[in-house]
mmCIF file with all atom_site columns, C-alpha atoms in Angstrom:
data_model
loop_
_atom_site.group_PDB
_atom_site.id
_atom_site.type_symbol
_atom_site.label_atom_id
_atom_site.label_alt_id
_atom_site.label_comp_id
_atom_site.label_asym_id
_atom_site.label_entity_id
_atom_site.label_seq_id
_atom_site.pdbx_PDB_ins_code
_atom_site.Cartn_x
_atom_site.Cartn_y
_atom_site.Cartn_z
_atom_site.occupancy
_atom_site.B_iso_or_equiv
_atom_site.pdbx_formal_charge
_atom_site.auth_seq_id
_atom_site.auth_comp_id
_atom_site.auth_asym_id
_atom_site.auth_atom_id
_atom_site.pdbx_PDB_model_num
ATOM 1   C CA . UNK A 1 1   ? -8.804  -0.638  22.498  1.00 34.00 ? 1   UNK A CA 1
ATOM 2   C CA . UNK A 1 2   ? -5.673  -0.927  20.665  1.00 33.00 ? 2   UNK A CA 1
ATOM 3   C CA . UNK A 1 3   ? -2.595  0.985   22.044  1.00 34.00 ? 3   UNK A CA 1
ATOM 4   C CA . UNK A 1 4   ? -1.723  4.003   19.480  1.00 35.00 ? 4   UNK A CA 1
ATOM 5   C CA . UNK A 1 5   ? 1.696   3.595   19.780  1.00 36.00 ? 5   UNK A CA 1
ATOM 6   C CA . UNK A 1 6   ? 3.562   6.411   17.106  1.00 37.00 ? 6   UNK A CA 1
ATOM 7   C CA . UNK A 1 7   ? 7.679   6.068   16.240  1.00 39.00 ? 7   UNK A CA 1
ATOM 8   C CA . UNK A 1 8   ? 9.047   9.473   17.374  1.00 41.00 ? 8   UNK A CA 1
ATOM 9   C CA . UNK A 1 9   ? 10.662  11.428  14.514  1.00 45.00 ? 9   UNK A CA 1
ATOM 10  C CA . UNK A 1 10  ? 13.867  10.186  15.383  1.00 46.00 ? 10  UNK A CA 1
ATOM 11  C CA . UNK A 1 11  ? 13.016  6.703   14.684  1.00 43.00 ? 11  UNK A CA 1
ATOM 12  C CA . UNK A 1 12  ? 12.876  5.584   18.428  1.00 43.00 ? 12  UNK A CA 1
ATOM 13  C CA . UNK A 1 13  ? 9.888   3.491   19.815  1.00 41.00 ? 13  UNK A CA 1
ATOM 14  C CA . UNK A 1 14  ? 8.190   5.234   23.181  1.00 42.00 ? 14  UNK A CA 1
ATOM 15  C CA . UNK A 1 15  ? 8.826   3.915   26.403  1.00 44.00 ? 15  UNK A CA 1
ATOM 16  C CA . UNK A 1 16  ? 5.563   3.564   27.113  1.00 42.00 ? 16  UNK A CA 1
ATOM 17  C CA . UNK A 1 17  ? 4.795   0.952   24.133  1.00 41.00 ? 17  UNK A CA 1
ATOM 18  C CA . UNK A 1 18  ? 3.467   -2.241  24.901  1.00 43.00 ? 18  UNK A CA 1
ATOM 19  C CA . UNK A 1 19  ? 3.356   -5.641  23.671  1.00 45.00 ? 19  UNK A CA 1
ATOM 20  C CA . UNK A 1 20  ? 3.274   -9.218  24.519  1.00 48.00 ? 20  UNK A CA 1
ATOM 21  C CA . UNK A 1 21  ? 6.685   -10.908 25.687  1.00 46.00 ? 21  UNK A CA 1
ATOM 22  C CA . UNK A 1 22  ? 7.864   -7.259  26.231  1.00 51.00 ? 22  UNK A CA 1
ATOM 23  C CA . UNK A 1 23  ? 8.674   -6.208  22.633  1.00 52.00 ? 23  UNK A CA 1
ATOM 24  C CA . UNK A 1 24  ? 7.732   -3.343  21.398  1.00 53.00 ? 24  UNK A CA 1
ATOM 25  C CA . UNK A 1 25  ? 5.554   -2.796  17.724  1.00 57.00 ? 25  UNK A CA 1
ATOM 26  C CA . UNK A 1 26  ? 7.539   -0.985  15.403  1.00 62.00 ? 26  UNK A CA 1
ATOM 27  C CA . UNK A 1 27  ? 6.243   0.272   11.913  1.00 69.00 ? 27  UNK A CA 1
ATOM 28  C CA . UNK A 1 28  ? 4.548   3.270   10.596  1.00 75.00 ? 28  UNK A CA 1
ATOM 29  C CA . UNK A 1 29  ? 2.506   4.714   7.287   1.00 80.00 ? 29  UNK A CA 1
ATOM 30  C CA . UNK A 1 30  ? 4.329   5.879   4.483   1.00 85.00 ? 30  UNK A CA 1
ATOM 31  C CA . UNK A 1 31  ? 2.312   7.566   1.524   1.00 85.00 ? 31  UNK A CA 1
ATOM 32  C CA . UNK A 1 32  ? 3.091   6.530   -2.120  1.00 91.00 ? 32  UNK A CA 1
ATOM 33  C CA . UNK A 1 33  ? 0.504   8.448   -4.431  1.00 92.00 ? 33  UNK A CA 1
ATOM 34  C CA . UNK A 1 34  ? 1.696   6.265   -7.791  1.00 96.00 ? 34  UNK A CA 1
ATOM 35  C CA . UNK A 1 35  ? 2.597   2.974   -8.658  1.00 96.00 ? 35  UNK A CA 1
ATOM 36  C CA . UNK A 1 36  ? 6.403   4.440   -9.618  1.00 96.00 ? 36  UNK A CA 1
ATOM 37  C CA . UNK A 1 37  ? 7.224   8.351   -9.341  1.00 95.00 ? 37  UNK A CA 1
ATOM 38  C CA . UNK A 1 38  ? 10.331  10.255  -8.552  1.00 95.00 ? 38  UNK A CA 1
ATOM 39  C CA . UNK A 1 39  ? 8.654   12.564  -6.198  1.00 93.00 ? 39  UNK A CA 1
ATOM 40  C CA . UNK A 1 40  ? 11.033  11.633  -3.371  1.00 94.00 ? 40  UNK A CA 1
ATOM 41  C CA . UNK A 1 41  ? 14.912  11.434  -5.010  1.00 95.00 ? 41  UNK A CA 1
ATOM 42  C CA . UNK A 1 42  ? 17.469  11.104  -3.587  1.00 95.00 ? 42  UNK A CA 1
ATOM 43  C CA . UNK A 1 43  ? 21.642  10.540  -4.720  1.00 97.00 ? 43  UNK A CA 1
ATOM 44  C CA . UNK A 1 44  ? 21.208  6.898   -4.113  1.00 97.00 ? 44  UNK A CA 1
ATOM 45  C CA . UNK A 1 45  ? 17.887  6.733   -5.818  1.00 97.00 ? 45  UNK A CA 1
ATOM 46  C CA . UNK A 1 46  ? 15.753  8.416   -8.267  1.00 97.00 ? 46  UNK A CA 1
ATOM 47  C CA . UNK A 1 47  ? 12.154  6.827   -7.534  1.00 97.00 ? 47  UNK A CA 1
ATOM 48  C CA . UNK A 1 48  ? 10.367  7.499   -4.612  1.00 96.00 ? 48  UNK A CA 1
ATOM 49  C CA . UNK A 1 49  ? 9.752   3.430   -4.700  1.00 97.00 ? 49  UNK A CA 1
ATOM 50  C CA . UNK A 1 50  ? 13.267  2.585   -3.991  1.00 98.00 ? 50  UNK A CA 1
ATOM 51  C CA . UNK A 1 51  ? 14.128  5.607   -1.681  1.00 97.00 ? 51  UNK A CA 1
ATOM 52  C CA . UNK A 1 52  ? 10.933  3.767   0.427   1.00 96.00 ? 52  UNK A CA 1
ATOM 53  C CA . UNK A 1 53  ? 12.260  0.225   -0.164  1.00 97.00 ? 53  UNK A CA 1
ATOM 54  C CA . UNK A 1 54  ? 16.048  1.780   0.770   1.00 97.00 ? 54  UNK A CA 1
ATOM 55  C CA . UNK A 1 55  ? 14.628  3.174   4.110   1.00 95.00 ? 55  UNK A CA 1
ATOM 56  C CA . UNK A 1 56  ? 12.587  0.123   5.315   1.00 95.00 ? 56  UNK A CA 1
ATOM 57  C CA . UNK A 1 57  ? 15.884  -2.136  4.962   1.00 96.00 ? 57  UNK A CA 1
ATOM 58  C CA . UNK A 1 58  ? 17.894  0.484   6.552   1.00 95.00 ? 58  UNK A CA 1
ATOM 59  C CA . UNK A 1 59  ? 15.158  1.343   9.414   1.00 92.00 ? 59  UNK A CA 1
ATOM 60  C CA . UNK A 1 60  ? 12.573  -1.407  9.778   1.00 90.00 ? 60  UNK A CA 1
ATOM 61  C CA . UNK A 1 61  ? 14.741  -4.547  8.739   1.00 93.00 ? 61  UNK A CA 1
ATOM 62  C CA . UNK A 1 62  ? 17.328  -4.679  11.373  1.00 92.00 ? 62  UNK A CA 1
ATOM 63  C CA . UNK A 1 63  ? 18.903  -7.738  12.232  1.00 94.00 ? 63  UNK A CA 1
ATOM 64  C CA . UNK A 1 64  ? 17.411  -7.034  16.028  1.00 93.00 ? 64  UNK A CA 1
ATOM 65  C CA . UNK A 1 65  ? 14.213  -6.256  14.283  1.00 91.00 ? 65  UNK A CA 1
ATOM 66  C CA . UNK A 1 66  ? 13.931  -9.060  11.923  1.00 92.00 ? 66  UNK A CA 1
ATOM 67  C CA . UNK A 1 67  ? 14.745  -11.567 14.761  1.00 92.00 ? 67  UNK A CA 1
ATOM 68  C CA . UNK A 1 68  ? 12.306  -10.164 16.704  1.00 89.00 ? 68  UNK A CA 1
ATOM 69  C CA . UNK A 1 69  ? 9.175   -9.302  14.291  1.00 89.00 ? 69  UNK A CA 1
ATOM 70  C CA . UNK A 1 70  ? 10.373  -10.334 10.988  1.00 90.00 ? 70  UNK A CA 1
ATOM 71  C CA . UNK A 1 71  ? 10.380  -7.936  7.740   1.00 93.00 ? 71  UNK A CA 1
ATOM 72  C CA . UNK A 1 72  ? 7.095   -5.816  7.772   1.00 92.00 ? 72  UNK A CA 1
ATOM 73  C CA . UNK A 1 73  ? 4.031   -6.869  5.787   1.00 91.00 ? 73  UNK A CA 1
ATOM 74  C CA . UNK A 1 74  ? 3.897   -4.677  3.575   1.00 94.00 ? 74  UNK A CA 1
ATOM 75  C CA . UNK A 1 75  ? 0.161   -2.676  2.556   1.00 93.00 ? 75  UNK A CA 1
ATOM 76  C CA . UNK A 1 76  ? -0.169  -1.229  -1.068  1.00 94.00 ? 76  UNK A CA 1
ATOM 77  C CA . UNK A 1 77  ? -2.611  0.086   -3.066  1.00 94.00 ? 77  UNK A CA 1
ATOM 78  C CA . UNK A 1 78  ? -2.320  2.010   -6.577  1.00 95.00 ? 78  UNK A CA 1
ATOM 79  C CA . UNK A 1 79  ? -4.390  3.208   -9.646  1.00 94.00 ? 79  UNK A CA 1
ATOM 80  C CA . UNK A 1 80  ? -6.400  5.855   -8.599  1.00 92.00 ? 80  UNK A CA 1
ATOM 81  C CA . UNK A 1 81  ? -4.064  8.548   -8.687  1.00 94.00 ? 81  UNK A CA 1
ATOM 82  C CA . UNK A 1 82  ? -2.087  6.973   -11.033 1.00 96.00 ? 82  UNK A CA 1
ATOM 83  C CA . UNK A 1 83  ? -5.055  7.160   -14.052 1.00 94.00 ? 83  UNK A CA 1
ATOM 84  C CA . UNK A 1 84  ? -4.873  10.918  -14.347 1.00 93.00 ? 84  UNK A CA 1
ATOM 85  C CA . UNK A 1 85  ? -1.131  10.863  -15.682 1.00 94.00 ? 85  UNK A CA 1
ATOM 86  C CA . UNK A 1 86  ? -0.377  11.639  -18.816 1.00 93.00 ? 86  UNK A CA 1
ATOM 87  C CA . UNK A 1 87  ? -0.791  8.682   -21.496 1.00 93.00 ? 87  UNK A CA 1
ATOM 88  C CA . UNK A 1 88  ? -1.018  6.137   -18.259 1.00 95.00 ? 88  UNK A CA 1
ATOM 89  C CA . UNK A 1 89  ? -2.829  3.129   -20.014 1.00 95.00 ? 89  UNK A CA 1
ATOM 90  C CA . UNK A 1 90  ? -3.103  -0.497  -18.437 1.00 95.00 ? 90  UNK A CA 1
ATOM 91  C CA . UNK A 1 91  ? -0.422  -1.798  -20.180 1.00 96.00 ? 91  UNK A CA 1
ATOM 92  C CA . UNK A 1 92  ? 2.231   1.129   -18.722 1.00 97.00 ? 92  UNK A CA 1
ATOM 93  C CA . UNK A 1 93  ? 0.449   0.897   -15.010 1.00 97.00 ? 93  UNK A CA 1
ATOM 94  C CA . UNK A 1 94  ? 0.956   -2.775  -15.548 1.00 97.00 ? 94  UNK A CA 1
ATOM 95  C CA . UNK A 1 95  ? 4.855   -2.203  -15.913 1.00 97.00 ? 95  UNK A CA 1
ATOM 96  C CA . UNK A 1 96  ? 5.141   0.184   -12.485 1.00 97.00 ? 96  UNK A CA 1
ATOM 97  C CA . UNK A 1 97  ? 3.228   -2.073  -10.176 1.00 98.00 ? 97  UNK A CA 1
ATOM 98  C CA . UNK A 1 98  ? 5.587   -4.766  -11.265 1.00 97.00 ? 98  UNK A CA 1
ATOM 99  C CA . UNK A 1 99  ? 8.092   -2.450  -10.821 1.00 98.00 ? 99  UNK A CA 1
ATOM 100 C CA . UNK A 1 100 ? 6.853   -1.033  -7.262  1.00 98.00 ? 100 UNK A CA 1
ATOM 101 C CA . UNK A 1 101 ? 6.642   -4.697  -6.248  1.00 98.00 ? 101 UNK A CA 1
ATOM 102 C CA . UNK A 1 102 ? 10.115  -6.034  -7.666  1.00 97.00 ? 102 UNK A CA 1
ATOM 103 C CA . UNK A 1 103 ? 11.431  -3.020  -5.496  1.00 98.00 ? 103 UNK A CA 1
ATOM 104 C CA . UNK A 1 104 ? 9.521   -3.628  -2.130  1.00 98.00 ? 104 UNK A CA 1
ATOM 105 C CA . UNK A 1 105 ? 9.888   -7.607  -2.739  1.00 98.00 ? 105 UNK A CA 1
ATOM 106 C CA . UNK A 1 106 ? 13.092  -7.938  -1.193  1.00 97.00 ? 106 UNK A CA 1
ATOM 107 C CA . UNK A 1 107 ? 12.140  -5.404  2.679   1.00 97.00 ? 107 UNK A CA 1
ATOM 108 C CA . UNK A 1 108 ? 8.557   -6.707  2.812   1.00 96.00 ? 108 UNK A CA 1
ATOM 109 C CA . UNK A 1 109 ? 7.477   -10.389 4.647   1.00 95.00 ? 109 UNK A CA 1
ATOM 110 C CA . UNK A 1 110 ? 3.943   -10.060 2.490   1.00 95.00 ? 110 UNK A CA 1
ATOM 111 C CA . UNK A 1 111 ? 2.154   -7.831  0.287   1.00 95.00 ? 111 UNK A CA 1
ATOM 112 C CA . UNK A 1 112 ? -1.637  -6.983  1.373   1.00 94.00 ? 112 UNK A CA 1
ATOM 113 C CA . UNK A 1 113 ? -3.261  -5.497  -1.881  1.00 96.00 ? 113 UNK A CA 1
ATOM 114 C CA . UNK A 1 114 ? -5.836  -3.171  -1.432  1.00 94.00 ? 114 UNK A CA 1
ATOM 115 C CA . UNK A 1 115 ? -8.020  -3.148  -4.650  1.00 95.00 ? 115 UNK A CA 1
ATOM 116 C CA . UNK A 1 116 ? -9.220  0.030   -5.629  1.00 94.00 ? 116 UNK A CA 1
ATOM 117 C CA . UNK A 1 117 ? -12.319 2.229   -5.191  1.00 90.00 ? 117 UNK A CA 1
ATOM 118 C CA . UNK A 1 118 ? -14.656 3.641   -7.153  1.00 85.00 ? 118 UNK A CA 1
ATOM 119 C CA . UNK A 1 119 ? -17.446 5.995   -6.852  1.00 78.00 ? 119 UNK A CA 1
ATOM 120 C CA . UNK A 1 120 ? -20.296 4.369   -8.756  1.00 78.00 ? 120 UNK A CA 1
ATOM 121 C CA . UNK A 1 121 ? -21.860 7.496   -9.898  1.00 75.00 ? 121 UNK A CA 1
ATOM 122 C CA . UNK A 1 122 ? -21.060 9.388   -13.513 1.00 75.00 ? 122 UNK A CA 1
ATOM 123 C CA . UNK A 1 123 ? -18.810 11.886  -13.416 1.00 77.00 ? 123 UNK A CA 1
ATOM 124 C CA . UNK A 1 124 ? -15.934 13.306  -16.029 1.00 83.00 ? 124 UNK A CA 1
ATOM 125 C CA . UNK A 1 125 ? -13.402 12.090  -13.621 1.00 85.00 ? 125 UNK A CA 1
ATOM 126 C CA . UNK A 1 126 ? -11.979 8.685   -15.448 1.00 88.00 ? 126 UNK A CA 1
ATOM 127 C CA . UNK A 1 127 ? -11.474 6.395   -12.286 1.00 89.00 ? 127 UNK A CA 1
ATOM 128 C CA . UNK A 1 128 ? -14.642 4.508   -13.593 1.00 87.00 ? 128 UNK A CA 1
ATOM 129 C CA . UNK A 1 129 ? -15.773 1.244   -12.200 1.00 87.00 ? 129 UNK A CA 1
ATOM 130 C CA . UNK A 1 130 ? -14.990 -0.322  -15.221 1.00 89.00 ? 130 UNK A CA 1
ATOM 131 C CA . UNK A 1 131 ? -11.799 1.167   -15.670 1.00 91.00 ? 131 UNK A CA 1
ATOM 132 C CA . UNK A 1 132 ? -10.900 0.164   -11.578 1.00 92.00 ? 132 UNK A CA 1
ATOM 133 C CA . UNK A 1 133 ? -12.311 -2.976  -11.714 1.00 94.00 ? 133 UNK A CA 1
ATOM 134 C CA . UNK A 1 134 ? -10.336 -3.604  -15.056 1.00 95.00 ? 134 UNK A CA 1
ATOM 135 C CA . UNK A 1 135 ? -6.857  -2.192  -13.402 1.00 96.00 ? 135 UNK A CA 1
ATOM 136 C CA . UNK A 1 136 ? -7.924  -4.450  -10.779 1.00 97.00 ? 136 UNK A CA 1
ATOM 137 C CA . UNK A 1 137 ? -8.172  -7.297  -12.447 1.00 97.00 ? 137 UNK A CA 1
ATOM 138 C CA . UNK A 1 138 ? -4.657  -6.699  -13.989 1.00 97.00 ? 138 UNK A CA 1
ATOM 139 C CA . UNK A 1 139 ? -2.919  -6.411  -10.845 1.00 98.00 ? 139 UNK A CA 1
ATOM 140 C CA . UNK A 1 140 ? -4.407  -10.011 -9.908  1.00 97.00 ? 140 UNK A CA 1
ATOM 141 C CA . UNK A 1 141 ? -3.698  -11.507 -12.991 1.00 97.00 ? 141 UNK A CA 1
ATOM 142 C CA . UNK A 1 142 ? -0.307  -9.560  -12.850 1.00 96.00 ? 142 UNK A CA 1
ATOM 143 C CA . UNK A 1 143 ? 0.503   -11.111 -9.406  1.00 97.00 ? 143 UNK A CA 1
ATOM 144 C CA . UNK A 1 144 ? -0.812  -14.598 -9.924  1.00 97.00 ? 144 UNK A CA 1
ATOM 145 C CA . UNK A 1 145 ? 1.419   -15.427 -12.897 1.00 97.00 ? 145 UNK A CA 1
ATOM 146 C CA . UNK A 1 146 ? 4.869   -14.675 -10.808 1.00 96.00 ? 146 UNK A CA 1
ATOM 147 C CA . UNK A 1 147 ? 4.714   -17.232 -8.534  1.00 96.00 ? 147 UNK A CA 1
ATOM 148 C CA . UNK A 1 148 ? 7.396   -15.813 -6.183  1.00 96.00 ? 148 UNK A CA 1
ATOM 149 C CA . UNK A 1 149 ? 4.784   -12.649 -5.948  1.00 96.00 ? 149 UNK A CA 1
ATOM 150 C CA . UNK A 1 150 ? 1.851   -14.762 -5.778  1.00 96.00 ? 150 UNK A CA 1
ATOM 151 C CA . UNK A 1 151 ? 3.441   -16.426 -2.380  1.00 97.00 ? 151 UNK A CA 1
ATOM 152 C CA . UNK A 1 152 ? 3.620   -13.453 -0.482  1.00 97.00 ? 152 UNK A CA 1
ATOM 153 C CA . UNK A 1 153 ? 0.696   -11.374 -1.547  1.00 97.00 ? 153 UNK A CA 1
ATOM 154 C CA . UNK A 1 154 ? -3.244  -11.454 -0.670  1.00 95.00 ? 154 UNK A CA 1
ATOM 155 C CA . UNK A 1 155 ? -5.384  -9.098  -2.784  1.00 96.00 ? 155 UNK A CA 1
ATOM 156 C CA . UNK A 1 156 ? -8.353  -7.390  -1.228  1.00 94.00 ? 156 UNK A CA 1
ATOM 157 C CA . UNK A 1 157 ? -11.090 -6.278  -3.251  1.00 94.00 ? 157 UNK A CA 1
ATOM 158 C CA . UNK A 1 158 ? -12.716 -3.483  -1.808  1.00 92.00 ? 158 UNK A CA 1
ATOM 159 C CA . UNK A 1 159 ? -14.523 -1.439  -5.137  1.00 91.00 ? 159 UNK A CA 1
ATOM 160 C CA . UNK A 1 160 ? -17.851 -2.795  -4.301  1.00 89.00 ? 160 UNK A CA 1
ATOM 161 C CA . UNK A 1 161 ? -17.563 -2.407  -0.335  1.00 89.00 ? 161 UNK A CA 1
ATOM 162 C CA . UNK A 1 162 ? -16.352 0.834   -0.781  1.00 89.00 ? 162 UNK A CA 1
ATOM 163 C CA . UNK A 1 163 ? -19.253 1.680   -2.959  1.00 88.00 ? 163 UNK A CA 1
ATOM 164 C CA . UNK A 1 164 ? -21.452 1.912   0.373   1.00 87.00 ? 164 UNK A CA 1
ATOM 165 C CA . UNK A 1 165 ? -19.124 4.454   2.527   1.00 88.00 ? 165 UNK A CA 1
ATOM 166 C CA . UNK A 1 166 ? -19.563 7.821   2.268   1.00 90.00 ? 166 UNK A CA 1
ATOM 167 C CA . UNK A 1 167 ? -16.852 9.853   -0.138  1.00 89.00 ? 167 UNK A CA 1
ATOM 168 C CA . UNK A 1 168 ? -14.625 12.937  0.830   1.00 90.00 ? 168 UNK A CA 1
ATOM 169 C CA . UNK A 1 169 ? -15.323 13.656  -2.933  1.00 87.00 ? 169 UNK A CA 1
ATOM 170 C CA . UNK A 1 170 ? -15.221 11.611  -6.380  1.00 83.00 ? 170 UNK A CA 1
ATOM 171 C CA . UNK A 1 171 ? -12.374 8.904   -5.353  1.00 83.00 ? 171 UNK A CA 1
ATOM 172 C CA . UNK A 1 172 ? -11.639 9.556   -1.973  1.00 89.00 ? 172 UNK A CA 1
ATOM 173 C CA . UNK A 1 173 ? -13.585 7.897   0.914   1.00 91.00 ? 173 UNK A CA 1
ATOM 174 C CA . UNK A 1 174 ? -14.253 9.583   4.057   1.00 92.00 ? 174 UNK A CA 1
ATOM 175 C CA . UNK A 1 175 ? -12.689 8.900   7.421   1.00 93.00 ? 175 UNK A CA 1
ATOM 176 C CA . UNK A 1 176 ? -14.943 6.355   8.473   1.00 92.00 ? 176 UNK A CA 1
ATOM 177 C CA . UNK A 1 177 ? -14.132 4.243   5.390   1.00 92.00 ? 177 UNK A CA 1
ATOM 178 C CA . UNK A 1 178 ? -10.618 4.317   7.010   1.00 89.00 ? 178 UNK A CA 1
ATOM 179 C CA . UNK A 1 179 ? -11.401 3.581   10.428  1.00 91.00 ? 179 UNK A CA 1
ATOM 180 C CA . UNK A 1 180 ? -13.656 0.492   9.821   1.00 91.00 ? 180 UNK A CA 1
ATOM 181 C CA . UNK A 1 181 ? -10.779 -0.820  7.642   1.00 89.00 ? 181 UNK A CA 1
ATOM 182 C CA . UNK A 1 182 ? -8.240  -0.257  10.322  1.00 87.00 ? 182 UNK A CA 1
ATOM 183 C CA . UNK A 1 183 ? -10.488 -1.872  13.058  1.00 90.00 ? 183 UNK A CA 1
ATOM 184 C CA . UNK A 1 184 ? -11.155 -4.739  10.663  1.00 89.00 ? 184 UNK A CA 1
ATOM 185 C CA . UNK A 1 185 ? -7.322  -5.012  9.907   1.00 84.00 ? 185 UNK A CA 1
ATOM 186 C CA . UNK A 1 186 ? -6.547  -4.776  13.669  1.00 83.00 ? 186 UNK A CA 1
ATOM 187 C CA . UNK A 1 187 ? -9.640  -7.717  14.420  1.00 88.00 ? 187 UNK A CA 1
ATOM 188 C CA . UNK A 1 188 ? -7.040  -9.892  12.188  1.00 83.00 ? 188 UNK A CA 1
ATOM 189 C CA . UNK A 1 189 ? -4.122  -9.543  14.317  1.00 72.00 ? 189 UNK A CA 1
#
């Protein structure tokens, strides 16, 4: 299987990490619940997009790590969470996935897109599959018209695979959902 190799809370790599030509893998899972928030402020910065963008230069994008492993690829995906905000229309979600891009453009190698999901079922809840598949199709069109973006992005579409996984409850998908798509990310590398 694949080593689970975890960066210790103080940033350093375990000794016992392992990896071809004796480097060690570096990186780790930051959570962003919207497209651009200020849940996470700081002096420097008042969105939680740039405090994450300010920490991967500082952190991940070392000249001794770039030399080594390059800036990280960078995985995103938006619009689920982000629907239930106040007055959040396409046109407005539009603007902060520009913006969360613009911000991570300049720490991240590539941007893997992860579509959204959707539940397929009818429910009050307003992450419909029209209105995912719609917000989708934004973020495509979004990223193919900016060529520099369009260079170092690949969009996955995953609404209608993830319409066959179980769900943790109307937009969430359970663990397994997660664990196939790590194991099928992984298969890539």
């Amino acid at each position: 299987g694949v080593p689970r190799n975890r960066v210790g809370a103080d940033n350093s790599i375990p000794q016992n990490s392992s990896c071809k030509n004796d480097k060690r893998v570096y990186g780790g899972y930051m959570t962003m619940e919207f497209a651009r928030d200020t849940e996470i402020q700081t002096p420097q910065y008042s969105t939680t997009q740039e405090n994450i963008a300010s920490y991967i230069s500082k952190v991940w994008n070392t000249p001794e790590l770039i030399k080594d492993w390059g800036k990280p690829i960078c995985v995103l995906g938006e619009g689920n969470h982000d629907i239930l905000l106040a007055n959040m229309d396409t046109k407005h979600f539009l603007a902060n996935i520009r913006f969360l891009l613009k911000t991570l453009q300049p720490v991240c190698d590539h941007f893997v897109w992860l579509g959204n999901t959707a539940n397929g079922r009818k429910s009050e809840y307003p992450q419909t599959m029209r209105t995912m598949k719609s917000w989708d199709s934004g973020v495509k069109e979004m990223i193919e018209s900016e060529p520099e973006l369009q260079n170092m992005s690949t969009f996955l579409e995953v609404l209608d695979a993830s319409l066959t996984f179980p769900h943790a409850d109307y937009i969430h998908l359970g663990d397994n959902w997660y664990v196939e798509l790590g194991r099928w990310f992984t298969s890539l590398m």
